[in-house]
Amino acid sequence: VEVNGKLKIIKGEMGKPAQILVNGKEASLDTALQENDRLIFKPPQDGRDATASIADILEDKTMTVQINGQTVSIPPQVVVNGKEIKDLNTPLADRTRLEIVHSQPLKFLLFHEGLARKDLSAEKYNYTLNGKKKTISWQKNKFTINGYPATPETLVKPGDIITYEECTPAPPLGSILGNIEKDIHLILNEKPFTLTQPIEITMNDEKASLNTHLVPHANIKVNNPKQILLADLFAVYDPRTLGKGTYLVLKINGEPANFTTPIQTGDKVDIYWEGIVP
């Protein structure tokens, strides 16, 4: 038989030669005969033909890997004359061609463990982002092999360490939009202060966030405000923590400002009360 391209010979049993007995004693064709001798002739016997099953050919009948910390033994993939065979006790005929594959795609191992095929297939989402048509392929499970990211098609070898975990059923908008929020770094009252630029996201005309899950054929719009005003700072900063006074002073880079004055990274902002009431 041919195993992974190499010839392997399976020998049958040795046959038994013919036997000649003269007067009960073993003799040969050259033994001299005398009158009244008794001859017994036993014809030769063929040996049993060679037989083998797939299991007899396999040096190692299983491959052992770790899946999520559990040791799992999985039989190799066996292809006989171009057809995959599951029963390792299948007998082999003369001149059979076998292919024994220990390295298999990850999806075959996970199918063996009962993970549904649909859970392994990536799902495509078509959507529109600010008027442009786009597509994303979303894998519902996260796979690693020996600590490296993997896909269902990645080949697994004996001894590999595999992990998989379920992800969100649909991609969050953050996986599409990335980090679209922009931080503005200020000096507020002599101390560093970070203001996150507000980003407006809608999906199908409804308000959404980076954590909102994408739906098929969604219409997504992202609006970045062109300017950040000083008034936007008061959404996250309350000057009442400074006390109470008769007049709130607003300055940007030492110049008087008001609520509609634009601010940007690097600005020095001062907010304080005049005439603080004790």
Coordinates of C-alpha atoms in Angstrom, one line a residue:
V1 CA 0.0 0.0 0.0
E2 CA 1.0 3.6 -0.5
V3 CA 1.0 5.7 2.7
N4 CA 1.5 9.5 2.3
G5 CA 3.4 8.8 -1.0
K6 CA 5.7 6.1 0.4
L7 CA 5.4 2.4 -0.3
K8 CA 4.6 0.1 2.6
I9 CA 4.7 -3.7 2.2
I10 CA 2.5 -5.8 4.4
K11 CA 3.7 -9.4 4.3
G12 CA 1.5 -12.5 4.4
E13 CA 2.4 -15.7 6.2
M14 CA 5.1 -18.1 5.0
G15 CA 3.8 -21.2 3.2
K16 CA 4.7 -24.7 4.2
P17 CA 6.8 -26.8 1.8
A18 CA 5.8 -30.3 0.6
Q19 CA 6.7 -33.2 3.0
I20 CA 7.8 -36.8 2.0
L21 CA 7.8 -39.5 4.6
V22 CA 9.4 -43.0 3.9
N23 CA 8.4 -45.6 6.5
G24 CA 7.4 -42.7 8.8
K25 CA 10.7 -40.9 8.5
E26 CA 11.2 -37.6 6.7
A27 CA 12.9 -38.1 3.3
S28 CA 13.7 -36.1 0.2
L29 CA 13.6 -36.7 -3.6
D30 CA 17.1 -38.2 -3.4
T31 CA 16.2 -40.9 -0.8
A32 CA 16.7 -44.5 -2.1
L33 CA 13.7 -46.7 -2.0
Q34 CA 13.5 -50.4 -1.2
E35 CA 10.8 -53.0 -1.9
N36 CA 7.8 -52.7 0.3
D37 CA 8.6 -49.2 1.5
R38 CA 5.7 -47.1 2.7
L39 CA 5.6 -43.6 1.2
I40 CA 3.5 -40.6 2.4
F41 CA 3.4 -37.4 0.4
K42 CA 2.0 -34.2 1.9
P43 CA 1.6 -31.4 -0.7
P44 CA 2.8 -27.8 0.0
Q45 CA 0.5 -25.4 1.7
D46 CA 0.2 -21.7 0.7
G47 CA 0.6 -19.1 3.5
R48 CA -2.3 -16.9 4.4
D49 CA -2.6 -13.8 2.3
A50 CA -1.5 -10.4 3.8
T51 CA -4.4 -8.5 5.4
A52 CA -4.5 -5.2 7.2
S53 CA -6.9 -2.5 8.3
I54 CA -6.4 1.3 8.4
A55 CA -5.7 1.0 12.2
D56 CA -2.9 -1.5 11.5
I57 CA -1.2 1.2 9.3
L58 CA -1.5 4.0 11.7
E59 CA 1.6 4.4 14.0
D60 CA -0.4 6.8 16.1
K61 CA -4.2 6.5 16.0
T62 CA -4.9 9.9 17.6
M63 CA -3.7 13.4 17.8
T64 CA -3.7 15.1 21.2
V65 CA -4.3 18.8 21.7
Q66 CA -5.5 21.1 24.5
I67 CA -8.8 22.9 23.9
N68 CA -9.6 25.5 26.6
G69 CA -7.3 23.7 29.1
Q70 CA -8.8 20.2 28.4
T71 CA -6.7 17.5 26.7
V72 CA -8.6 16.1 23.7
S73 CA -7.6 13.1 21.6
I74 CA -8.9 13.3 18.0
P75 CA -8.3 10.6 15.3
P76 CA -6.4 11.8 12.3
Q77 CA -8.1 12.4 9.0
V78 CA -7.7 9.3 6.7
V79 CA -8.2 9.5 3.0
V80 CA -8.3 6.1 1.1
N81 CA -8.1 6.3 -2.7
G82 CA -9.3 9.9 -2.6
K83 CA -12.2 9.3 -0.2
E84 CA -12.3 10.2 3.5
I85 CA -12.8 7.1 5.7
K86 CA -14.0 7.4 9.3
D87 CA -13.9 3.7 10.3
L88 CA -10.3 2.8 11.1
N89 CA -11.2 -0.9 11.0
T90 CA -11.8 -0.7 7.3
P91 CA -9.7 -3.4 5.5
L92 CA -7.2 -2.4 2.9
A93 CA -7.0 -3.9 -0.6
D94 CA -3.7 -4.4 -2.5
R95 CA -2.3 -1.2 -4.0
T96 CA -4.5 1.0 -1.8
R97 CA -3.4 4.7 -1.6
L98 CA -3.7 6.2 1.9
E99 CA -3.2 9.8 3.0
I100 CA -3.0 10.2 6.8
V101 CA -3.3 13.8 7.9
H102 CA -2.5 14.7 11.5
S103 CA -2.5 18.5 10.8
Q104 CA -6.1 19.5 10.3
P105 CA -7.9 22.8 10.1
L106 CA -9.1 24.1 13.5
K107 CA -12.7 23.9 12.4
F108 CA -12.5 20.1 12.0
L109 CA -11.3 19.7 15.6
L110 CA -14.0 22.0 16.9
F111 CA -16.7 20.2 14.9
H112 CA -15.4 17.0 16.6
E113 CA -16.0 18.7 20.0
G114 CA -19.5 19.6 19.0
L115 CA -19.2 23.3 18.2
A116 CA -21.8 24.1 15.6
R117 CA -20.7 24.9 12.1
K118 CA -22.7 28.0 11.9
D119 CA -20.9 29.4 15.0
L120 CA -17.6 29.0 13.2
S121 CA -18.5 30.8 10.0
A122 CA -17.9 34.6 9.7
E123 CA -21.0 36.6 9.0
K124 CA -20.9 39.5 6.5
Y125 CA -22.6 42.8 7.3
N126 CA -23.4 45.3 4.6
Y127 CA -23.9 48.9 5.9
T128 CA -23.6 52.5 4.8
L129 CA -21.3 54.9 6.6
N130 CA -21.9 58.6 5.9
G131 CA -23.2 57.7 2.5
K132 CA -20.5 55.2 1.5
K133 CA -21.4 51.5 1.2
K134 CA -19.2 49.2 3.2
T135 CA -18.9 45.5 4.3
I136 CA -17.5 43.9 7.4
S137 CA -16.9 40.2 8.1
W138 CA -17.6 39.4 11.7
Q139 CA -16.3 36.2 13.4
K140 CA -18.5 35.2 16.3
N141 CA -15.7 33.4 18.1
K142 CA -12.2 34.3 19.0
F143 CA -9.5 31.6 18.5
T144 CA -5.9 31.3 19.4
I145 CA -3.3 28.5 18.8
N146 CA -0.3 28.5 21.1
G147 CA -1.2 32.1 22.0
Y148 CA -1.4 33.5 18.5
P149 CA -4.6 34.6 16.8
A150 CA -6.1 31.9 14.6
T151 CA -9.0 31.4 12.2
P152 CA -11.2 28.3 11.6
E153 CA -8.9 27.4 8.6
T154 CA -5.6 27.5 10.6
L155 CA -3.9 24.2 10.7
V156 CA -3.6 22.5 14.1
K157 CA -0.7 20.1 14.9
P158 CA -0.5 17.5 17.6
G159 CA 0.4 19.1 20.9
D160 CA -1.0 22.5 20.1
I161 CA -2.8 24.6 22.8
I162 CA -6.1 26.0 21.5
T163 CA -8.4 28.5 23.1
Y164 CA -11.7 29.8 21.8
E165 CA -14.3 32.0 23.3
E166 CA -17.6 33.5 22.1
C167 CA -17.6 37.2 21.0
T168 CA -20.6 39.5 20.7
P169 CA -23.2 38.1 18.3
A170 CA -22.8 41.2 16.1
P171 CA -20.0 43.7 15.7
P172 CA -20.2 46.8 17.9
L173 CA -20.0 50.1 16.0
G174 CA -16.6 50.7 17.7
S175 CA -15.1 47.8 15.6
I176 CA -16.2 49.7 12.5
L177 CA -15.5 53.3 13.5
G178 CA -12.4 52.8 15.7
N179 CA -11.5 55.5 18.1
I180 CA -13.2 58.4 16.5
E181 CA -13.4 60.5 19.7
K182 CA -10.8 63.2 19.9
D183 CA -9.4 64.4 23.2
I184 CA -8.7 68.1 23.8
H185 CA -6.0 68.7 26.3
L186 CA -6.2 72.0 28.2
I187 CA -4.8 73.8 31.2
L188 CA -7.8 74.5 33.4
N189 CA -7.1 76.7 36.5
E190 CA -3.4 75.9 36.3
K191 CA -4.0 72.1 36.2
P192 CA -4.1 69.7 33.2
F193 CA -7.6 68.8 32.0
T194 CA -8.8 66.6 29.2
L195 CA -12.1 67.2 27.4
T196 CA -13.4 64.5 25.1
Q197 CA -14.9 65.9 21.9
P198 CA -18.5 64.8 21.6
I199 CA -19.2 62.7 18.6
E200 CA -22.8 62.2 17.4
I201 CA -23.6 58.7 16.0
T202 CA -26.9 57.6 14.6
M203 CA -27.9 54.2 13.2
N204 CA -31.0 54.1 11.1
D205 CA -31.8 57.7 12.4
E206 CA -31.7 56.6 16.0
K207 CA -29.0 57.7 18.5
A208 CA -26.2 55.1 18.9
S209 CA -22.8 54.7 20.6
L210 CA -19.6 52.8 20.0
N211 CA -21.1 49.9 22.0
T212 CA -24.2 49.7 19.9
H213 CA -24.3 46.4 17.9
L214 CA -24.5 46.7 14.1
V215 CA -27.6 45.5 12.3
P216 CA -27.6 44.3 8.7
H217 CA -27.9 47.1 6.1
A218 CA -27.6 49.8 8.7
N219 CA -27.4 53.4 7.7
I220 CA -24.8 54.9 10.0
K221 CA -24.0 58.6 10.3
V222 CA -21.1 60.1 12.3
N223 CA -21.0 63.9 12.9
N224 CA -17.9 65.6 14.2
P225 CA -18.5 69.1 15.5
K226 CA -16.3 71.6 13.8
Q227 CA -15.7 73.6 16.9
I228 CA -15.7 73.0 20.7
L229 CA -17.0 75.9 22.6
L230 CA -16.2 77.0 26.2
A231 CA -19.8 76.1 27.1
D232 CA -19.0 72.4 26.2
L233 CA -16.6 72.4 29.1
F234 CA -19.3 73.0 31.6
A235 CA -20.9 69.6 30.7
V236 CA -18.1 68.0 32.6
Y237 CA -16.8 70.8 34.9
D238 CA -18.9 72.5 37.6
P239 CA -17.6 75.9 38.7
R240 CA -19.8 75.7 41.8
T241 CA -17.1 73.5 43.3
L242 CA -15.1 76.7 43.6
G243 CA -17.7 78.3 45.8
K244 CA -20.1 81.2 45.1
G245 CA -19.5 84.7 43.9
T246 CA -21.0 87.7 42.3
Y247 CA -19.4 87.3 38.9
L248 CA -18.0 84.3 37.0
V249 CA -14.8 85.2 35.2
L250 CA -14.0 83.3 32.0
K251 CA -10.6 83.7 30.3
I252 CA -8.8 81.8 27.5
N253 CA -5.1 82.3 27.2
G254 CA -5.4 85.3 29.4
E255 CA -8.0 87.0 27.3
P256 CA -11.7 87.5 28.4
A257 CA -14.0 84.9 26.9
N258 CA -17.6 83.9 27.0
F259 CA -19.6 80.7 26.6
T260 CA -19.4 80.7 22.8
T261 CA -15.7 81.2 22.6
P262 CA -14.0 78.3 20.8
I263 CA -11.4 76.2 22.6
Q264 CA -8.7 73.9 21.3
T265 CA -5.9 71.7 22.5
G266 CA -3.2 73.7 24.3
D267 CA -5.4 76.5 25.5
K268 CA -5.0 77.9 29.0
V269 CA -8.5 78.3 30.5
D270 CA -9.2 80.2 33.7
I271 CA -12.6 80.0 35.4
Y272 CA -13.1 81.7 38.8
W273 CA -15.5 83.8 40.8
E274 CA -15.1 87.5 41.6
G275 CA -16.5 88.6 44.8
I276 CA -16.6 85.2 46.5
V277 CA -19.1 84.9 49.2
P278 CA -17.5 83.5 52.4

